[in-house]
Coordinates of C-alpha atoms and ligand atoms in Angstrom, one line a residue:
Chain A
M19 CA 79.8 270.1 98.6
Q20 CA 83.0 271.4 100.1
A21 CA 84.2 272.6 96.7
V22 CA 81.1 274.7 96.3
N23 CA 81.6 276.1 99.8
V24 CA 85.2 277.1 99.0
R25 CA 84.0 278.8 95.8
L26 CA 81.3 280.7 97.7
I27 CA 83.7 281.9 100.3
Q28 CA 86.2 282.9 97.6
V29 CA 83.5 285.0 95.8
A30 CA 82.4 286.5 99.1
L31 CA 85.9 287.5 100.0
L32 CA 86.5 289.1 96.6
T33 CA 83.2 291.0 96.8
V34 CA 84.0 292.3 100.3
L35 CA 87.5 293.3 99.2
L36 CA 86.5 295.1 96.0
G37 CA 83.3 296.5 97.5
G38 CA 85.2 297.9 100.4
W39 CA 87.8 299.4 98.1
Q40 CA 85.1 300.9 95.9
L41 CA 83.3 302.2 98.9
G42 CA 86.5 303.6 100.4
V43 CA 87.2 305.5 97.2
T44 CA 83.7 307.0 96.7
T45 CA 83.6 308.1 100.4
G46 CA 87.0 309.6 100.1
V47 CA 88.7 307.4 102.7
I48 CA 91.1 306.1 100.1
D49 CA 93.0 308.5 97.8
R50 CA 91.9 307.7 94.3
F51 CA 95.2 309.1 92.9
F52 CA 97.1 306.1 94.3
F53 CA 94.3 303.6 94.5
P54 CA 91.8 304.2 91.7
A55 CA 88.3 302.8 92.0
P56 CA 87.9 299.2 90.9
L57 CA 85.0 300.2 88.6
D58 CA 87.3 302.7 86.9
I59 CA 89.9 300.0 86.4
V60 CA 87.3 297.6 85.0
Q61 CA 86.1 300.3 82.7
Q62 CA 89.6 300.9 81.4
V63 CA 90.1 297.2 80.9
I64 CA 86.9 297.0 78.9
T65 CA 87.8 300.1 76.9
W66 CA 91.1 298.4 75.9
V67 CA 89.6 295.0 75.2
I68 CA 87.0 296.3 72.8
D69 CA 89.6 298.5 71.0
P70 CA 91.1 296.7 68.0
G71 CA 94.3 298.7 68.5
F72 CA 94.9 297.0 71.8
Y73 CA 95.4 293.7 70.2
K74 CA 98.4 295.1 68.3
H75 CA 100.1 295.4 71.8
V76 CA 99.0 291.9 72.8
G77 CA 100.3 290.5 69.5
I78 CA 103.7 292.2 69.9
T79 CA 104.2 290.9 73.4
L80 CA 103.1 287.5 72.3
S81 CA 105.5 287.5 69.3
E82 CA 108.4 288.6 71.6
T83 CA 107.5 285.8 74.0
V84 CA 107.3 283.1 71.3
L85 CA 110.4 284.3 69.5
G86 CA 112.4 284.6 72.8
Y87 CA 111.3 281.1 73.8
L88 CA 112.1 279.5 70.4
I89 CA 115.5 281.2 69.9
G90 CA 116.5 280.7 73.6
T91 CA 115.5 277.0 73.6
G92 CA 117.2 276.4 70.2
L93 CA 120.5 278.0 71.4
G94 CA 120.2 276.4 74.8
V95 CA 119.7 272.9 73.4
A96 CA 122.6 273.3 70.9
A97 CA 125.0 274.6 73.6
G98 CA 123.8 272.2 76.2
V99 CA 124.2 269.1 74.0
W100 CA 127.6 270.4 72.8
L101 CA 129.0 271.0 76.3
G102 CA 127.3 267.9 77.6
L103 CA 129.3 265.9 75.1
S104 CA 132.6 267.7 75.6
P105 CA 133.3 267.8 79.4
F106 CA 136.7 269.4 78.8
T107 CA 135.2 272.4 77.1
A108 CA 132.5 272.5 79.7
R109 CA 135.1 272.7 82.4
I110 CA 136.9 275.5 80.7
L111 CA 133.7 277.5 80.1
D112 CA 132.2 276.8 83.5
P113 CA 133.2 280.0 85.3
F114 CA 132.2 282.2 82.3
I115 CA 128.8 280.6 82.1
K116 CA 128.3 281.0 85.8
A117 CA 129.4 284.7 85.6
I118 CA 127.1 285.5 82.7
N119 CA 124.2 283.7 84.4
A120 CA 124.8 285.7 87.6
I121 CA 124.1 289.0 85.8
P122 CA 120.7 290.4 86.7
R123 CA 119.0 290.5 83.3
V124 CA 117.3 293.9 84.0
V125 CA 120.5 295.7 83.6
L126 CA 120.9 294.2 80.1
A127 CA 117.7 295.8 78.9
P128 CA 119.2 299.2 78.1
I129 CA 122.2 297.7 76.4
F130 CA 119.9 295.6 74.2
V131 CA 118.0 298.7 73.3
L132 CA 121.2 300.4 72.5
W133 CA 122.3 297.6 70.2
L134 CA 119.0 296.5 68.7
G135 CA 116.8 299.6 69.0
L136 CA 113.4 300.2 70.6
G137 CA 111.7 297.6 68.5
L138 CA 110.8 293.9 69.0
W139 CA 114.3 292.4 68.8
S140 CA 115.7 294.1 72.0
K141 CA 112.9 292.4 73.9
V142 CA 113.4 289.1 72.2
A143 CA 117.1 289.3 73.2
L144 CA 116.2 289.9 76.8
A145 CA 113.9 286.9 76.8
V146 CA 116.5 284.8 75.1
T147 CA 119.1 285.5 77.8
L148 CA 116.6 284.2 80.4
V149 CA 115.3 281.2 78.5
F150 CA 118.7 280.1 77.3
F151 CA 120.1 279.2 80.7
V152 CA 117.1 277.1 81.8
T153 CA 117.2 275.1 78.6
F154 CA 121.0 275.0 78.5
F155 CA 121.4 273.5 82.0
N156 CA 118.6 271.0 81.4
A157 CA 119.9 269.9 78.0
M158 CA 123.4 269.5 79.4
Q159 CA 122.0 267.5 82.3
G160 CA 120.0 265.3 79.9
V161 CA 123.0 264.5 77.8
R162 CA 125.2 263.8 80.8
E163 CA 122.7 261.4 82.4
V164 CA 122.3 259.2 79.3
N165 CA 122.6 255.7 80.6
P166 CA 126.1 254.4 79.5
V167 CA 124.7 250.9 78.9
V168 CA 122.0 252.3 76.5
L169 CA 124.8 254.2 74.7
S170 CA 127.0 251.1 74.4
N171 CA 124.1 249.1 73.1
T172 CA 123.2 251.7 70.5
R173 CA 126.8 251.9 69.3
I174 CA 127.1 248.1 69.0
L175 CA 123.9 248.2 66.9
G176 CA 125.9 250.3 64.5
A177 CA 125.1 253.9 65.4
R178 CA 127.5 256.5 64.1
R179 CA 128.0 259.8 65.9
S180 CA 125.2 261.5 64.0
D181 CA 122.9 258.6 64.8
L182 CA 123.7 258.9 68.5
L183 CA 123.0 262.6 68.4
R184 CA 119.7 262.1 66.7
H185 CA 118.4 259.0 68.4
V186 CA 120.0 259.2 71.9
Y187 CA 121.4 262.6 72.9
F188 CA 118.7 265.0 71.5
P189 CA 115.8 262.8 72.8
A190 CA 117.5 262.6 76.2
A191 CA 117.9 266.4 76.2
A192 CA 114.4 266.9 74.9
S193 CA 112.8 265.0 77.8
W194 CA 114.5 267.4 80.3
I195 CA 113.5 270.4 78.3
L196 CA 109.9 269.4 78.2
S197 CA 110.0 269.1 82.0
S198 CA 111.1 272.7 82.2
L199 CA 108.7 274.0 79.6
R200 CA 106.6 276.0 82.0
T201 CA 109.6 277.7 83.6
S202 CA 111.2 278.7 80.4
V203 CA 108.0 280.0 78.9
G204 CA 107.4 282.0 82.1
F205 CA 110.9 283.4 81.7
A206 CA 110.2 284.4 78.1
V207 CA 107.1 286.3 79.2
V208 CA 109.0 288.1 81.9
G209 CA 111.8 289.0 79.5
A210 CA 109.5 290.4 77.0
I211 CA 107.5 292.5 79.4
I212 CA 110.5 293.8 81.4
G213 CA 112.0 294.8 78.1
E214 CA 108.9 296.7 77.0
Y215 CA 108.6 298.3 80.4
L216 CA 112.1 299.7 80.3
G217 CA 111.9 301.1 76.7
A218 CA 109.5 300.3 73.9
S219 CA 106.9 301.8 71.7
A220 CA 104.4 299.0 71.9
G221 CA 103.4 295.9 73.9
L222 CA 101.7 295.3 77.2
G223 CA 104.7 296.3 79.2
Y224 CA 104.8 299.6 77.3
L225 CA 101.1 300.2 78.1
I226 CA 101.9 300.1 81.8
A227 CA 105.1 302.2 81.4
R228 CA 103.1 304.8 79.4
A229 CA 100.3 305.0 82.0
E230 CA 102.9 305.4 84.7
G231 CA 104.5 308.2 82.8
N232 CA 101.1 310.0 82.8
F233 CA 100.5 309.4 86.5
D234 CA 97.5 307.4 85.3
A235 CA 97.1 304.9 88.1
V236 CA 93.9 303.5 86.5
G237 CA 96.0 302.6 83.4
V238 CA 98.7 301.0 85.5
F239 CA 96.3 298.8 87.4
A240 CA 94.4 297.9 84.3
G241 CA 97.7 297.0 82.6
I242 CA 98.6 294.7 85.6
I243 CA 95.3 292.9 85.3
I244 CA 95.7 292.4 81.6
L245 CA 99.2 291.0 82.2
A246 CA 97.9 288.6 84.8
V247 CA 95.2 287.4 82.4
F248 CA 97.8 287.1 79.6
V249 CA 100.1 284.9 81.8
L250 CA 97.1 282.9 83.0
I251 CA 96.0 282.1 79.5
I252 CA 99.5 281.0 78.5
D253 CA 99.7 278.9 81.6
L254 CA 96.3 277.3 80.7
L255 CA 97.6 276.6 77.1
L256 CA 100.7 274.9 78.6
D257 CA 98.6 272.9 81.0
C258 CA 97.1 271.1 78.0
R259 CA 100.5 270.4 76.5
R260 CA 102.2 269.7 79.8
K261 CA 101.0 266.2 80.3
A262 CA 104.0 264.9 78.4
P263 CA 104.0 261.2 77.6
D264 CA 105.6 259.1 80.3
H265 CA 108.4 257.8 78.1
L266 CA 109.6 261.4 77.7
A267 CA 109.9 261.9 81.4
P268 CA 113.5 262.6 82.4
Q269 CA 115.4 259.4 83.3
G270 CA 117.4 260.8 86.2
R271 CA 116.5 262.8 89.2
R272 CA 115.2 266.3 88.5
R273 CA 117.6 269.0 89.2
T274 CA 116.7 272.6 89.4
P275 CA 119.4 274.5 87.7
G276 CA 121.0 277.4 89.6
L277 CA 119.3 280.6 88.3
S278 CA 120.8 283.1 90.6
G279 CA 120.6 285.8 87.9
S280 CA 117.0 285.3 87.0
T281 CA 115.7 285.5 90.5
N282 CA 116.6 289.2 90.4
V283 CA 114.1 289.6 87.6
R284 CA 111.2 287.6 88.8
Chain B
M29 CA 151.6 229.0 91.1
S30 CA 149.5 231.1 88.9
I31 CA 151.9 230.6 86.0
A32 CA 151.0 227.0 85.6
A33 CA 147.3 227.7 85.8
A34 CA 147.6 230.6 83.4
K35 CA 148.9 228.2 80.8
I36 CA 145.6 226.3 80.6
E37 CA 144.5 226.9 77.1
A38 CA 140.8 226.8 76.9
V39 CA 140.4 225.4 73.5
S40 CA 137.1 225.1 71.7
Q41 CA 135.4 221.9 70.7
P42 CA 137.3 220.0 68.1
G43 CA 136.1 220.5 64.5
L44 CA 134.7 224.0 64.9
P45 CA 136.7 226.8 63.2
P46 CA 137.5 229.6 65.8
M47 CA 135.1 232.6 65.8
V48 CA 136.3 234.5 68.8
T49 CA 140.0 234.3 69.9
I50 CA 141.1 235.9 73.1
D51 CA 144.9 235.8 73.0
D52 CA 146.8 236.4 76.2
V53 CA 144.6 239.3 77.2
T54 CA 145.1 241.4 80.3
M55 CA 142.5 243.9 81.3
A56 CA 143.3 246.7 83.7
F57 CA 141.5 249.8 85.2
G58 CA 144.4 252.1 86.1
S59 CA 146.7 250.0 88.3
F60 CA 143.9 247.5 89.1
V61 CA 144.4 244.4 87.1
A62 CA 141.0 242.8 86.7
V63 CA 141.9 239.8 84.5
E64 CA 145.4 238.6 83.5
N65 CA 146.7 236.5 80.6
V66 CA 143.4 235.1 79.5
N67 CA 143.3 232.7 76.6
L68 CA 140.0 231.5 75.2
T69 CA 138.7 230.4 71.9
V70 CA 135.1 230.2 70.9
G71 CA 134.3 228.0 68.0
N72 CA 131.8 229.0 65.3
G73 CA 128.5 227.7 66.4
E74 CA 129.7 227.0 69.9
F75 CA 127.8 228.0 73.0
L76 CA 130.3 229.0 75.7
S77 CA 129.3 229.6 79.3
I78 CA 131.6 231.6 81.6
V79 CA 131.1 231.3 85.3
G80 CA 133.1 232.9 88.1
P81 CA 132.6 234.7 91.4
T82 CA 131.0 238.2 91.4
G83 CA 133.5 240.9 90.5
C84 CA 136.1 238.5 89.0
G85 CA 136.0 240.2 85.6
K86 CA 133.4 238.4 83.5
S87 CA 131.7 241.6 82.2
T88 CA 135.2 243.0 81.6
I89 CA 136.1 240.1 79.3
L90 CA 132.8 240.5 77.4
N91 CA 133.4 244.2 76.9
A92 CA 136.8 243.4 75.5
I93 CA 135.2 241.2 72.9
A94 CA 132.7 243.8 72.1
G95 CA 135.4 246.4 71.7
L96 CA 134.0 248.6 74.4
L97 CA 137.2 248.2 76.5
K98 CA 140.7 247.9 75.2
P99 CA 143.0 245.2 76.6
A100 CA 146.1 246.4 78.4
K101 CA 147.9 243.5 76.8
G102 CA 147.1 240.8 74.2
E103 CA 144.5 240.8 71.5
V104 CA 140.9 239.8 70.8
S105 CA 139.9 238.8 67.3
I106 CA 136.5 238.0 65.8
D107 CA 136.5 235.8 62.7
G108 CA 140.2 236.5 62.2
A109 CA 139.8 240.3 62.3
P110 CA 141.4 242.0 65.4
V111 CA 139.0 244.0 67.5
K112 CA 140.1 247.6 67.5
S113 CA 136.9 249.5 68.2
V114 CA 133.3 249.0 69.0
Q115 CA 132.1 245.9 67.0
N116 CA 129.0 246.0 64.9
N117 CA 129.0 242.4 63.8
I118 CA 128.1 241.2 67.3
G119 CA 124.9 241.0 69.3
Y120 CA 125.2 242.1 72.9
L121 CA 122.5 241.2 75.4
F122 CA 123.2 243.4 78.4
Q123 CA 122.4 242.6 82.0
Q124 CA 120.7 245.9 82.5
D125 CA 117.9 247.5 80.5
A126 CA 119.5 248.8 77.3
L127 CA 116.4 249.9 75.3
L128 CA 115.9 253.5 74.3
P129 CA 113.0 254.6 76.6
W130 CA 111.6 257.0 74.0
K131 CA 111.3 254.4 71.3
T132 CA 108.6 251.7 71.0
A133 CA 109.4 248.0 70.9
F134 CA 109.2 248.2 67.1
Q135 CA 111.5 251.2 66.9
N136 CA 114.0 249.6 69.3
V137 CA 114.2 246.4 67.3
E138 CA 114.5 248.4 64.1
L139 CA 117.6 250.3 65.2
G140 CA 120.3 247.9 64.0
L141 CA 118.7 247.6 60.5
M142 CA 118.1 251.4 60.3
F143 CA 121.8 252.2 61.1
R144 CA 122.7 249.7 58.3
G145 CA 120.5 251.6 55.8
V146 CA 118.0 248.8 55.2
P147 CA 115.0 250.1 53.3
V148 CA 111.9 250.9 55.4
E149 CA 109.6 248.2 54.0
E150 CA 112.2 245.5 54.4
R151 CA 112.9 246.7 57.9
R152 CA 109.2 246.6 58.8
V153 CA 108.8 243.0 57.6
K154 CA 111.8 241.8 59.5
V155 CA 111.0 243.6 62.7
M156 CA 107.5 242.2 62.7
A157 CA 108.8 238.7 62.1
W158 CA 111.3 239.0 64.9
L159 CA 108.8 240.4 67.3
E160 CA 106.6 237.4 66.6
K161 CA 109.5 235.1 67.0
V162 CA 110.1 236.4 70.5
G163 CA 106.4 236.2 71.3
L164 CA 105.7 239.9 71.3
K165 CA 103.2 240.1 68.4
G166 CA 100.8 243.0 69.1
F167 CA 103.2 244.7 71.5
E168 CA 105.1 246.6 68.8
G169 CA 103.7 250.0 69.8
R170 CA 104.5 249.7 73.5
F171 CA 107.2 251.7 75.1
P172 CA 109.7 249.9 77.3
H173 CA 108.1 251.2 80.5
Q174 CA 104.8 249.6 79.3
L175 CA 106.4 246.2 79.1
S176 CA 107.3 243.7 81.8
G177 CA 110.9 242.8 82.7
G178 CA 110.6 239.6 80.7
Q179 CA 109.1 241.3 77.7
R180 CA 111.8 244.0 77.7
K181 CA 114.4 241.2 77.7
R182 CA 112.6 239.7 74.6
V183 CA 112.8 243.0 72.9
Q184 CA 116.5 243.2 73.7
M185 CA 116.9 239.7 72.3
A186 CA 115.1 240.6 69.0
Q187 CA 117.1 243.8 68.8
A188 CA 120.4 242.0 69.2
L189 CA 119.7 239.1 66.9
I190 CA 117.9 240.9 64.0
T191 CA 121.2 242.0 62.5
E192 CA 122.3 238.4 62.3
P193 CA 125.5 238.9 64.2
K194 CA 128.5 236.6 64.0
V195 CA 128.8 236.4 67.7
I196 CA 126.2 236.8 70.5
L197 CA 127.4 238.1 73.8
M198 CA 125.2 237.7 76.9
D199 CA 125.9 239.2 80.3
E200 CA 123.8 237.5 82.9
P201 CA 120.9 238.0 80.6
F202 CA 118.2 236.5 82.8
S203 CA 119.5 237.2 86.3
A204 CA 116.9 239.9 86.9
L205 CA 113.9 237.7 86.0
D206 CA 111.9 235.5 88.3
I207 CA 112.6 231.8 88.2
H208 CA 109.6 230.8 85.9
T209 CA 110.2 233.6 83.4
R210 CA 113.9 232.7 83.5
H211 CA 113.2 229.1 82.5
L212 CA 110.8 230.2 79.8
M213 CA 113.4 232.6 78.4
Q214 CA 116.2 230.1 78.6
N215 CA 114.2 227.6 76.5
E216 CA 113.3 230.3 74.0
L217 CA 116.9 231.3 73.7
L218 CA 117.9 227.7 73.0
R219 CA 115.2 227.4 70.4
L220 CA 116.3 230.6 68.6
W221 CA 119.9 229.6 68.8
Q222 CA 119.2 226.1 67.5
E223 CA 117.7 227.7 64.3
D224 CA 121.1 229.0 63.0
R225 CA 123.8 228.2 65.5
R226 CA 126.1 231.1 66.1
A227 CA 128.9 231.5 68.4
V228 CA 127.6 232.5 71.9
V229 CA 129.5 233.7 74.9
M230 CA 127.2 233.8 77.9
I231 CA 128.2 235.0 81.3
T232 CA 126.3 233.8 84.3
H233 CA 126.7 233.2 88.0
D234 CA 124.1 230.5 87.9
L235 CA 126.0 227.2 87.3
E236 CA 122.8 225.3 86.4
E237 CA 122.1 227.8 83.6
A238 CA 125.7 227.6 82.4
I239 CA 125.5 223.8 82.1
A240 CA 122.0 223.6 80.8
L241 CA 122.6 226.1 77.9
G242 CA 126.3 225.7 77.1
D243 CA 128.5 223.3 75.1
R244 CA 131.4 224.2 77.4
V245 CA 131.7 225.9 80.8
V246 CA 134.8 227.9 81.6
V247 CA 135.5 228.8 85.2
L248 CA 137.3 232.0 86.1
A249 CA 139.3 232.5 89.3
A250 CA 138.4 235.0 91.9
G251 CA 139.7 238.5 91.1
P252 CA 141.8 240.6 91.0
R253 CA 144.2 239.1 88.4
S254 CA 141.5 236.6 87.5
R255 CA 142.2 234.0 84.8
V256 CA 140.7 230.9 83.3
I257 CA 141.2 228.0 85.7
E258 CA 139.3 225.2 84.1
S259 CA 137.2 224.3 81.1
F260 CA 134.5 221.6 81.0
G261 CA 132.9 220.1 77.9
V262 CA 129.2 219.6 78.3
D263 CA 128.1 216.5 76.2
L264 CA 124.4 216.6 76.7
E265 CA 122.2 216.0 73.7
R266 CA 120.5 218.9 72.0
P267 CA 117.8 220.1 71.6
R268 CA 117.5 220.4 75.4
N269 CA 114.8 221.4 77.7
V270 CA 116.2 223.5 80.5
S271 CA 114.0 222.2 83.3
E272 CA 114.2 218.5 82.3
I273 CA 117.9 218.4 81.7
K274 CA 118.6 219.1 85.3
L275 CA 117.4 215.6 86.2
D276 CA 119.9 214.0 83.8
P277 CA 122.6 212.0 85.7
K278 CA 125.2 213.4 83.4
F279 CA 124.1 216.9 84.3
M280 CA 124.4 216.2 88.0
T281 CA 127.9 214.7 87.6
L282 CA 129.0 217.8 85.7
Y283 CA 127.5 220.1 88.2
R284 CA 129.4 218.4 91.0
D285 CA 132.7 218.6 89.1
I286 CA 132.4 222.2 88.1
W287 CA 131.1 223.3 91.5
A288 CA 134.2 221.6 93.1
S289 CA 136.3 223.9 90.9
L290 CA 134.2 227.0 91.3
R291 CA 133.5 226.7 95.0
G292 CA 137.1 227.5 96.1
E293 CA 137.0 230.7 94.0
V294 CA 133.7 231.8 95.4
E295 CA 135.0 231.3 98.9
K296 CA 138.2 233.2 98.1
S297 CA 136.2 236.1 96.8
Y298 CA 134.1 236.1 100.0
A299 CA 137.1 235.9 102.2
S300 CA 138.7 238.9 100.4
R301 CA 135.9 241.4 101.2
Ligands
ADP425 N1 135.1 251.1 85.0 C1 135.8 250.4 86.0 N2 136.7 251.1 86.7 C2 137.4 250.5 87.7 N3 137.2 249.2 88.1 C3 136.3 248.5 87.4 C4 135.5 249.1 86.3 N4 134.7 248.1 85.8 C5 134.9 247.0 86.6 N5 135.9 247.2 87.5 C6 136.4 246.3 88.5 O1 136.9 245.2 87.8 C7 136.5 244.0 88.4 C8 135.7 243.1 87.5 O2 134.5 243.7 87.2 P1 133.3 243.0 86.3 O3 134.0 242.6 85.0 O4 132.2 243.9 86.2 O5 133.0 241.7 87.2 P2 131.9 240.6 87.0 O6 131.1 241.0 85.8 O7 132.6 239.4 86.9 O8 131.0 240.7 88.2 C9 135.7 244.3 89.6 O9 136.6 244.3 90.8 C10 135.3 245.8 89.4 O10 135.3 246.5 90.6
MG426 MG1 129.1 241.6 85.5

């Protein structure tokens, strides 16, 4: 009963908000140059969604996200496990890692465009720099928090170093990475879209940037809605995957890695 | 004073060839000397219990045998070969949970054979047989967190014994279990051990357990610089039943004697904290 009520109030609120906005625009109270009519925005969204060419943009943003996530996670796991296993190297590299992580990623976008061109790979690179650190810190933490008794036991059972990596360290790191799946995929999306927004010839971020260039507020708002839906769909897909089996839950406490640099982007 | 006591050689039962030899071993953590000048021999097929106050260095000695810790002085050897690194020919039953949480009971028990390159099918047969032996038939697909404390201990037992180790090390193996489960597990351990007697070194702070399971009970002094102070032979018939044997008059006499020796050390270890 209460749930139905909440839904009703939500729908009513939305109707009043959008209706008022639409009314304001048609009566001229609101300047349609800055705040285009909701109906125009919806029309623009529909025009895009029924245009097959639009899915090229979606596909490109999606590819950048997926590639950025996979490469970032791969590199993060490798580096995290490596540094987790060699505390000495980790101590030496610590200030460098902190410094690099402190760089706001937005400023890297032009550099990546310079190095990798306007195409897909400069966006992937930006996503990688964001995803890498989340995974890296989690993997390192996972390796460091492996229970020493479990480790001794496995060694006594005859595990060599490669066996330990495969059966102990990587699974330990994996459980932590799984726990940060949503964060890192979120970062991959942000990286891809910021990259497109700052310089690209295709993708959802590019659609917004192009509309902005033409002072096309309808396009900008429509782009924002599309983006929101895009992220929501990815979130929904993750929700199905997120219920990780209990045995893969991290052993130790959860620690949110310092992401001073990325907060600048989000 | 400690010189005379340190000279006590804890010799194994006559007639058994030595399997583990601890020769004048001193274990230290930095400047902290945990145990000093320990001499111990465990015969092949002998069940040795070690008792001593908490923190006296029992686990440290066990870790030296396993090759997890290096002695500051002296040498440990297993079956004549000096222990230089982590040993693979032993089974170690840790006090804490030592199973891989991301592997099922089956996969955990399988580890030792897998690392030795035993073919998949042979592995499967052996693992299933061992799981049945420890009473876990039907539980092979469970993850450790889906098993009770006693069941996890059983998996650990199967995991440690499946490789047919020369020596079995046990560090207060049942201390975390409730009293009924503990008796059950102790009897099961005896049953398994009886099948093919191997050398066992079991640490415990439970004197009843030490006597009920062991062929010999060794008492360690309070730490630091702990050492072996006395060694008692346990001549109780086997096979034994852990709950019944406690009523045996011989058991009670032994208990009184060993406790007389252990008590002073326990009091010392309390006084020093
Ligand atoms: N890694 C270590 N570093 C420093 N001291 C240790 C370490 N491990 C054990 N000790 C010390 O050595 C002594 C013996 O420890 P331990 O063998 O675990 O005792 P027990 O198993 O008899 O309870 C204790 O005083 C303990 O504090
Ligand atoms: Mg101990």
